[in-house]
mmCIF file of C-alpha atoms in Angstrom:
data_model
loop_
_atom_site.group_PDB
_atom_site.id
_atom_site.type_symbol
_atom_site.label_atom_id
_atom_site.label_comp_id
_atom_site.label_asym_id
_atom_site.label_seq_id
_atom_site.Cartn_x
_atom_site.Cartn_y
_atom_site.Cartn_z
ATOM 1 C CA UNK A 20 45.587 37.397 -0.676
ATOM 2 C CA UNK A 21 42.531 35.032 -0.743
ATOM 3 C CA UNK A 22 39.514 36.230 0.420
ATOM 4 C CA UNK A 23 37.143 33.831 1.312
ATOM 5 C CA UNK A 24 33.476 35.904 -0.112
ATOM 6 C CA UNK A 25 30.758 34.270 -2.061
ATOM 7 C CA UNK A 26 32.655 34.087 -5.105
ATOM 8 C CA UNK A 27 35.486 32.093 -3.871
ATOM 9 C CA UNK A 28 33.036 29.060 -2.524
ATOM 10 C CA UNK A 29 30.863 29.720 -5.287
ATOM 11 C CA UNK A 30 33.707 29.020 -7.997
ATOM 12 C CA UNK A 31 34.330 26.040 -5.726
ATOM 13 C CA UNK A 32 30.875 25.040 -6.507
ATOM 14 C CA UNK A 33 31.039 25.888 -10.027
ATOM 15 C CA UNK A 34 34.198 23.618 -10.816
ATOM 16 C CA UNK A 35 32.168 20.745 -9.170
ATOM 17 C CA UNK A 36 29.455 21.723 -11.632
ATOM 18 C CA UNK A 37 32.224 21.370 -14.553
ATOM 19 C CA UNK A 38 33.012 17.707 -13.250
ATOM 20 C CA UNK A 39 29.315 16.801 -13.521
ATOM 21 C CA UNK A 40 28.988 18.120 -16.489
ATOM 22 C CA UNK A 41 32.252 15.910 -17.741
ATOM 23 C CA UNK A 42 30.242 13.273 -16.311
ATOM 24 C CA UNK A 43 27.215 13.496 -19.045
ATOM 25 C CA UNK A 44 24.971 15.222 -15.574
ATOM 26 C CA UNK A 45 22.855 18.295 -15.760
ATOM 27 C CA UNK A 46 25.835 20.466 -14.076
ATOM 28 C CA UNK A 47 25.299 21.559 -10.645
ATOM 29 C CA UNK A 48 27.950 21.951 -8.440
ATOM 30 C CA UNK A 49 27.418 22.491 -4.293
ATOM 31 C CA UNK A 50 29.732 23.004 -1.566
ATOM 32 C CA UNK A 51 28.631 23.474 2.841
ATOM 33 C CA UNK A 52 30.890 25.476 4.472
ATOM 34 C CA UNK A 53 31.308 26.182 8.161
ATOM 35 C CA UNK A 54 33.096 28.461 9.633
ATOM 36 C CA UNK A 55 34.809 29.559 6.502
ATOM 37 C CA UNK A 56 35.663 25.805 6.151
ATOM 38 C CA UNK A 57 34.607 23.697 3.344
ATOM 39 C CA UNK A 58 32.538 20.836 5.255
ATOM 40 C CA UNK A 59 31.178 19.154 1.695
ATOM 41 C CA UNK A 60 31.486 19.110 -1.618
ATOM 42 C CA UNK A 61 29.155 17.607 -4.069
ATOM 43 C CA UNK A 62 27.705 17.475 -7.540
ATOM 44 C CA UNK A 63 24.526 16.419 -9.356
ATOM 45 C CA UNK A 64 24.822 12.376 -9.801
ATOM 46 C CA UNK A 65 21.274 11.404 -10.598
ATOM 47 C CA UNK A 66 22.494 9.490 -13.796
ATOM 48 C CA UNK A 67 26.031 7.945 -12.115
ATOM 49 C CA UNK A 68 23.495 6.518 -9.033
ATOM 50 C CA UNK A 69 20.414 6.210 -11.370
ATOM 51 C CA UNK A 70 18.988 7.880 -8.191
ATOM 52 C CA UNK A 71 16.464 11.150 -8.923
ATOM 53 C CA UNK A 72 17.175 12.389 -5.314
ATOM 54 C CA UNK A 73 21.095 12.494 -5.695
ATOM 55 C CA UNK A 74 20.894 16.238 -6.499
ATOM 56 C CA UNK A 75 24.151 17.720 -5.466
ATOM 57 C CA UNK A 76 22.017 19.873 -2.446
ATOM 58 C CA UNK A 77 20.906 16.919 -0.987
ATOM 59 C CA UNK A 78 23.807 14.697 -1.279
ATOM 60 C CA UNK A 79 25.681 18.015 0.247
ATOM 61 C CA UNK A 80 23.327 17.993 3.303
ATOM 62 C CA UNK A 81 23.417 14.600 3.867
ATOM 63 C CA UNK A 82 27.805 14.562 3.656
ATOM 64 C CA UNK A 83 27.789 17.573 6.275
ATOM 65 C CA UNK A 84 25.564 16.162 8.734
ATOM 66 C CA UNK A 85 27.721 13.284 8.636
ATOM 67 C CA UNK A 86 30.662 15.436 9.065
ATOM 68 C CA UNK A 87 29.452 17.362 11.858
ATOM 69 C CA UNK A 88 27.351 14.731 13.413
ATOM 70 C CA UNK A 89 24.220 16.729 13.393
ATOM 71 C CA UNK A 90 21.037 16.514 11.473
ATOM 72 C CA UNK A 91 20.984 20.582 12.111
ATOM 73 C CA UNK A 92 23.605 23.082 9.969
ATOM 74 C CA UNK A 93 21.980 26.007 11.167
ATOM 75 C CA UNK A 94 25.770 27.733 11.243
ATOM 76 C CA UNK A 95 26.288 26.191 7.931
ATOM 77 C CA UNK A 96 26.170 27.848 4.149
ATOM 78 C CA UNK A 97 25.129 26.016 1.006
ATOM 79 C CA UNK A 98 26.834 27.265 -2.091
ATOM 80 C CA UNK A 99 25.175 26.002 -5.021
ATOM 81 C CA UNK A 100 25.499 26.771 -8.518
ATOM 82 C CA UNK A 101 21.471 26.824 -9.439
ATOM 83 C CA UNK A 102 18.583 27.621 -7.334
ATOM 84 C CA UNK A 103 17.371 24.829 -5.554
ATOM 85 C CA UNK A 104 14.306 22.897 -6.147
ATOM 86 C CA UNK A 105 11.370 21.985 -4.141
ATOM 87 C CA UNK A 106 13.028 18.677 -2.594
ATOM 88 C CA UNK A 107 15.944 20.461 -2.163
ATOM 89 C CA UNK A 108 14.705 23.299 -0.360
ATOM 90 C CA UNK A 109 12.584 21.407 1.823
ATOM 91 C CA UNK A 110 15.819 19.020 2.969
ATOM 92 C CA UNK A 111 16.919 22.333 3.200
ATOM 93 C CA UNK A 112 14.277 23.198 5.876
ATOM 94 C CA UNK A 113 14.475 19.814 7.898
ATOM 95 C CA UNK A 114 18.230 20.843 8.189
ATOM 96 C CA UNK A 115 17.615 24.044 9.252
ATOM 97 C CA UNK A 116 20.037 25.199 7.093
ATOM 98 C CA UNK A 117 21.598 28.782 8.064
ATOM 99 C CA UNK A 118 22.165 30.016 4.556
ATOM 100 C CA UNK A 119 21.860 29.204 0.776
ATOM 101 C CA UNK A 120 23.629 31.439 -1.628
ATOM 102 C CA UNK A 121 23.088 30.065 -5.045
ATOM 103 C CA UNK A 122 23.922 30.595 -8.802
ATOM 104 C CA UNK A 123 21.550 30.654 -11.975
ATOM 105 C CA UNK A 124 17.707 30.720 -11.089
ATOM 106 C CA UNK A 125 15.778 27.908 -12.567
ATOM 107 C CA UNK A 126 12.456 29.329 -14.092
ATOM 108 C CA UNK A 127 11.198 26.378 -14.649
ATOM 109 C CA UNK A 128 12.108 23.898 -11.867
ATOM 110 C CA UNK A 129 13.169 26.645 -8.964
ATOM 111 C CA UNK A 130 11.545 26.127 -5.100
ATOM 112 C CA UNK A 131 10.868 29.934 -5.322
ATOM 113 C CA UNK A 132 8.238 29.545 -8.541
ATOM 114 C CA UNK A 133 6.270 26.800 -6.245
ATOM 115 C CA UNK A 134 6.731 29.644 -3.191
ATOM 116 C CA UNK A 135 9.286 31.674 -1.403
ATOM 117 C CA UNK A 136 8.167 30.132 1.939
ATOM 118 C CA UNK A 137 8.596 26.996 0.968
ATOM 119 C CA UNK A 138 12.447 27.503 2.965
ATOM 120 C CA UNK A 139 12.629 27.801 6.337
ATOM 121 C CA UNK A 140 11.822 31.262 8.095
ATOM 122 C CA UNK A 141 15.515 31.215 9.501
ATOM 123 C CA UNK A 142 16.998 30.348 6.307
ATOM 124 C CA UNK A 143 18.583 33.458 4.609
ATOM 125 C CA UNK A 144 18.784 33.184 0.658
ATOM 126 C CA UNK A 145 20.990 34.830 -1.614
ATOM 127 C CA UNK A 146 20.911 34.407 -5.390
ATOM 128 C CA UNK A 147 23.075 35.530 -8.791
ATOM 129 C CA UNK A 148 26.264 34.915 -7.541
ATOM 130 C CA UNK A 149 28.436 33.799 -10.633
ATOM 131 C CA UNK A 150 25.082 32.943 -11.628
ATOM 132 C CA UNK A 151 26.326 33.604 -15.346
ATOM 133 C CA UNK A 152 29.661 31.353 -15.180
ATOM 134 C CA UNK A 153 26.435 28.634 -14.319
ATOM 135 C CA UNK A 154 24.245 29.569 -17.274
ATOM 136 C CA UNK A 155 26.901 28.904 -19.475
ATOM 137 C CA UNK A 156 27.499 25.263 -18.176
ATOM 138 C CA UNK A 157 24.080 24.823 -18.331
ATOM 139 C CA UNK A 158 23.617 25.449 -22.028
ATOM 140 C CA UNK A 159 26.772 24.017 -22.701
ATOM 141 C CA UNK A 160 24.834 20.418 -21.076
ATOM 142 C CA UNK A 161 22.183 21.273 -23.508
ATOM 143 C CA UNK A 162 24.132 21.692 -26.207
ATOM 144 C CA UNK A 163 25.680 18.527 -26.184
ATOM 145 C CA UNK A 164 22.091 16.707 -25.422
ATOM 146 C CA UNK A 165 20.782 18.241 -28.942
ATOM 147 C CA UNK A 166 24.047 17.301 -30.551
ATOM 148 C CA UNK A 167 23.632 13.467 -29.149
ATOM 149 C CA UNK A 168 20.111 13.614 -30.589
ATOM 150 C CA UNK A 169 20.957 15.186 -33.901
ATOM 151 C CA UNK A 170 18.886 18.343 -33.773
ATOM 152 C CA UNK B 11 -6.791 -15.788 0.805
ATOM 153 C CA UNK B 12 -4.400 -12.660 0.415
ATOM 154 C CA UNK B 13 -6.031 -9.701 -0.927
ATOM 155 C CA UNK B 14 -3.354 -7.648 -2.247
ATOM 156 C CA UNK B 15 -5.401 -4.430 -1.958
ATOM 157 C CA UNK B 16 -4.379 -0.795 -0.507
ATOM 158 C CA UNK B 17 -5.013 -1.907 3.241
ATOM 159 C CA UNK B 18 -2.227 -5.178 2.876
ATOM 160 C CA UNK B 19 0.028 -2.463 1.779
ATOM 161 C CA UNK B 20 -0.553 0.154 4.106
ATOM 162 C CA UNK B 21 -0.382 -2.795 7.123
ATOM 163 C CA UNK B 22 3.350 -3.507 5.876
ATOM 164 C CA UNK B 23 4.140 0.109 5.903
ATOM 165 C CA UNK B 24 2.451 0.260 9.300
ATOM 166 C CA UNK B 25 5.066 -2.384 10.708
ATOM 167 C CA UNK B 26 7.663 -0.319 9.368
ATOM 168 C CA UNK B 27 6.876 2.544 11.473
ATOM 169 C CA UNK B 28 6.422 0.358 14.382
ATOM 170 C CA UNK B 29 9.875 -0.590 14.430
ATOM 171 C CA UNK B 30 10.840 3.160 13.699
ATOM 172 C CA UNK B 31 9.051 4.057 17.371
ATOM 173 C CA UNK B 32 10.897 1.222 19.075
ATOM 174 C CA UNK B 33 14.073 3.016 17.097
ATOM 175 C CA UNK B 34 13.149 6.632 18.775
ATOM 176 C CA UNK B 35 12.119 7.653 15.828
ATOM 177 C CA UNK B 36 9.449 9.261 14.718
ATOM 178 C CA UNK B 37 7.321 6.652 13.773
ATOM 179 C CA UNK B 38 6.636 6.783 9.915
ATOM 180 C CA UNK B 39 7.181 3.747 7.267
ATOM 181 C CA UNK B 40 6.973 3.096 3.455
ATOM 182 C CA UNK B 41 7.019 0.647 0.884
ATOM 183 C CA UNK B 42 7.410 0.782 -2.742
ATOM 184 C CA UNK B 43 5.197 -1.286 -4.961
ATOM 185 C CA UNK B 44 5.396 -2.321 -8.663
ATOM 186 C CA UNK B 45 2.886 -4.777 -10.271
ATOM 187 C CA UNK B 46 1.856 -6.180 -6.810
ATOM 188 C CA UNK B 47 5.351 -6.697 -5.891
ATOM 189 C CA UNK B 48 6.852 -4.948 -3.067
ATOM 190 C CA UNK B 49 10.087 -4.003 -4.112
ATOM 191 C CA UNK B 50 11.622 -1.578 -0.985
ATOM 192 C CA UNK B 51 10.736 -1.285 2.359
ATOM 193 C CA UNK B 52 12.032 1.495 4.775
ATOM 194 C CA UNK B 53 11.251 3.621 7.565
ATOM 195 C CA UNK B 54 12.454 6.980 9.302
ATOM 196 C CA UNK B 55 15.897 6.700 9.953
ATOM 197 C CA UNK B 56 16.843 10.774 10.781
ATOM 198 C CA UNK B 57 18.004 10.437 14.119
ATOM 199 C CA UNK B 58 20.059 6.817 13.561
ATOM 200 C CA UNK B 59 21.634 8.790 10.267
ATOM 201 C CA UNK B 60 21.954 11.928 11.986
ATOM 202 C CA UNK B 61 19.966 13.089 8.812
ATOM 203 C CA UNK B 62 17.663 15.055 8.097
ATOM 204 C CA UNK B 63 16.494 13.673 4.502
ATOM 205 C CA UNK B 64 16.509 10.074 5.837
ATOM 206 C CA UNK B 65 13.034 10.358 5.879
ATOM 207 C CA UNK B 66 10.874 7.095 4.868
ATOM 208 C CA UNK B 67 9.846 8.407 1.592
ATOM 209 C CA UNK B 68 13.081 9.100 0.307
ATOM 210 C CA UNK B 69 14.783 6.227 1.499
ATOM 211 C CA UNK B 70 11.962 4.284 -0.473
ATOM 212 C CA UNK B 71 12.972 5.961 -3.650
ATOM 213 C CA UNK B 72 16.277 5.135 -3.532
ATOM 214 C CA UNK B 73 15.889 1.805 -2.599
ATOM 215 C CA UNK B 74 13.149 1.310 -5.660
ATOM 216 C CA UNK B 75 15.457 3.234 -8.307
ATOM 217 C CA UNK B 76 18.729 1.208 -7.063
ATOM 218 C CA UNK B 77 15.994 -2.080 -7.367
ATOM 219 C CA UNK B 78 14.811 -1.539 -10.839
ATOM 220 C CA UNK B 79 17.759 0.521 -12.164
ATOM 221 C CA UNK B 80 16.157 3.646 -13.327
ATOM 222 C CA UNK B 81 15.669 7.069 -11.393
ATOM 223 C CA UNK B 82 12.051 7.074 -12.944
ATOM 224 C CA UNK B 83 9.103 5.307 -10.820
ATOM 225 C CA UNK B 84 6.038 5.601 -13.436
ATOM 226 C CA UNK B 85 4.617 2.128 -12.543
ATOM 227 C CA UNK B 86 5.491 2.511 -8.678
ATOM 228 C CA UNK B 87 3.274 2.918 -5.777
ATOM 229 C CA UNK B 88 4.489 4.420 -2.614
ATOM 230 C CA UNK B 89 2.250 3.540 0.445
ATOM 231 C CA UNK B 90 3.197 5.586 3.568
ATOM 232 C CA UNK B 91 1.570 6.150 6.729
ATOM 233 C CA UNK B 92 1.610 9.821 6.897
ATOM 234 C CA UNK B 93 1.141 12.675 4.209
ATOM 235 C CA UNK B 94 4.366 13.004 2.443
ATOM 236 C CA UNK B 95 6.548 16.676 3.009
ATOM 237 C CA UNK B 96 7.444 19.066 1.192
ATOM 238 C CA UNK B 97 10.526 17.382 0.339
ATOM 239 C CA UNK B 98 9.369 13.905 -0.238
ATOM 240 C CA UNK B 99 7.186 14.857 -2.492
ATOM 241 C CA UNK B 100 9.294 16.759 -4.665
ATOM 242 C CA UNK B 101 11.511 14.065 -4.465
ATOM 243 C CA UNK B 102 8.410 11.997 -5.767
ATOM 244 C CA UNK B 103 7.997 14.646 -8.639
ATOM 245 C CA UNK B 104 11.375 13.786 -10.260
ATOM 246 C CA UNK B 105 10.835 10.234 -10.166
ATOM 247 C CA UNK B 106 7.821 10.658 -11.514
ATOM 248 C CA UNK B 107 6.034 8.380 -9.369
ATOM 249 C CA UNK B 108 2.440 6.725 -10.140
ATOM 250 C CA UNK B 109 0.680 6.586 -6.990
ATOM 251 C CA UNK B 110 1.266 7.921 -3.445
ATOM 252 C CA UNK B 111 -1.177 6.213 -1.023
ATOM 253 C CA UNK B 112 -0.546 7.900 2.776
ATOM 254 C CA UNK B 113 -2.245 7.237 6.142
ATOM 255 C CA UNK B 114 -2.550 9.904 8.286
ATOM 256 C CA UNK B 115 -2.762 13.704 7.141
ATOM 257 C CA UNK B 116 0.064 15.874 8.235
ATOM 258 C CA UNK B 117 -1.449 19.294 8.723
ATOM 259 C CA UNK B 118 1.927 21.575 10.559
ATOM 260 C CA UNK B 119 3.777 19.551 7.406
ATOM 261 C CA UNK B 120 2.146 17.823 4.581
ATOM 262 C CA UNK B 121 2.808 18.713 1.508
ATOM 263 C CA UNK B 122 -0.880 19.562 0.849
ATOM 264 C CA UNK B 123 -0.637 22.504 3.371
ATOM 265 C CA UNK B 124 2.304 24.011 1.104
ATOM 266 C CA UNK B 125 0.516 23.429 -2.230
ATOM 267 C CA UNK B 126 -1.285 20.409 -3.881
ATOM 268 C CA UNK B 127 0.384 21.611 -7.283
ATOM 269 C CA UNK B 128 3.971 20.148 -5.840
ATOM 270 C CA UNK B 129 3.044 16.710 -6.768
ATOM 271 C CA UNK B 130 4.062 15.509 -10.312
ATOM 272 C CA UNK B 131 0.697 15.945 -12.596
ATOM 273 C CA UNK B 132 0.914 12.589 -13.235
ATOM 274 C CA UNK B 133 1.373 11.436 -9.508
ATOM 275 C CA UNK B 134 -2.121 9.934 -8.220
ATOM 276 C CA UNK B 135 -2.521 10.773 -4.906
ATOM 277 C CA UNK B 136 -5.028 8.769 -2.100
ATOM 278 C CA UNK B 137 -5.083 9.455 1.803
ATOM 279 C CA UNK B 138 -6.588 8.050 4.977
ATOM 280 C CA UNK B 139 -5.601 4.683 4.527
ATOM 281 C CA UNK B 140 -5.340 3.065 8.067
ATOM 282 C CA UNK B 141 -5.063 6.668 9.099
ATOM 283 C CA UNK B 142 -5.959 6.248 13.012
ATOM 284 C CA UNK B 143 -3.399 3.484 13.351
ATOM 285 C CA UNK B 144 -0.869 5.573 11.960
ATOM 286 C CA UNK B 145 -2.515 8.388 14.003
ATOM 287 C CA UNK B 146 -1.471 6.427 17.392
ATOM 288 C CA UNK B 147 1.941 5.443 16.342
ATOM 289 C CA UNK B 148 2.264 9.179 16.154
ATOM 290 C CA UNK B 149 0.430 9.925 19.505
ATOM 291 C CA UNK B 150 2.443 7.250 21.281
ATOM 292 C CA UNK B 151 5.901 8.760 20.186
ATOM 293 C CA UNK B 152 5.194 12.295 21.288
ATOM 294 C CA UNK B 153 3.429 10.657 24.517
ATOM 295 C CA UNK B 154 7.231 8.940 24.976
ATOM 296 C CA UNK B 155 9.088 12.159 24.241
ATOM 297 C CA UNK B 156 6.646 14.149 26.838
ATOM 298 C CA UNK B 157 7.467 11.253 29.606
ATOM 299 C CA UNK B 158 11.209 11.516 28.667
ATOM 300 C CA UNK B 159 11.440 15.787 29.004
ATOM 301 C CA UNK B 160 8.951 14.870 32.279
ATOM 302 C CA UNK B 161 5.963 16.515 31.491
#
């Protein structure tokens, strides 16, 4: 029996994440769902589209508001394999975007080191789901970067 | 003679969000200069996109990045007649852009309001250029949704 939890869209999200990883990007993976129905599926392409706002949250945002025909996904979930960052959480506001569940935090780079209310007040967030499966893609990105660079 | 100061800019940008009011929408334009040249031109497009990113900002990015082939906009200027958000200027802190020149403040959603430290350090940042025409472009689209909803 499938069951369709967290973990199912999130390894959904995560296998995206392993294709942009194949693809030489910094591997995150995102998928909207709707209804229990996968409305988008992205992943990071900033280097494919030489493009620093083609993170895979936006370009997820912007593919289900297409498919649904609204600028709002209040009834929609973003899965995404890392915590969003500061653009990406304030598309995610615009979008009014019913739920994020994501991954791996990012430290460094993550909306909720700049500030929790960055997201919008309707917005509910859920973090560390396979957030370890991410980590390990992660490091396995920069990995290979060192190896590239000899050190 | 053509001074090609911060004003001649802004006045482009200006036009830009004219033509985003006679669009129905909210009237806000951009354009991306490098060495004097302007090299992208765009204005709000959210409701014609059904999309909430499709703000002026980041379709300015884009547009530059796809121009000059990198994600990274060191030598860029962005002029843009009102304070950037949240998201537009994080989307500014990955391409590292120079200079953000803006119009009008955006108190309710200005990035400012969130946190001044969301800009890239290296991002310059000037306001209040042309701000009151901006200001009425602004005024005159809420005065043409209020006429609309009849009240």
């Amino acid at each position: 029996m499938i069951v369709f939890d967290d973990e199912y869209f999130m390894k959904m999200a995560l296998r995206e994440a392993e294709a942009a990883l194949d693809e030489g990007e910094v591997p995150v993976g995102a998928v909207m769902v709707s209804g229990q129905k996968v409305i988008a599926k992205s992943r990071n392409q900033t280097e494919l589209l030489k493009d620093s706002t083609a993170h895979a949250e936006m370009l997820a945002i912007t593919s289900a508001a297409n498919q649904i025909g609204s600028k709002y996904l209040k009834e929609c979930t973003l899965y995404v394999t890392l915590e969003p960052c500061v653009m990406c959480i304030g598309a995610s506001y615009w979008a009014q975007l019913g739920r994020i569940v994501y991954g791996a935090s990012d430290d460094k780079r993550g909306y909720k080191q700049a500030g929790e209310y960055l997201k919008h007040p309707k917005t509910e967030v859920s973090g560390g789901v396979l957030a370890s499966e991410s980590e390990e893609l992660i490091h396995r990105f920069f990995e290979s970067v060192r190896r590239k660079k000899g050190y």
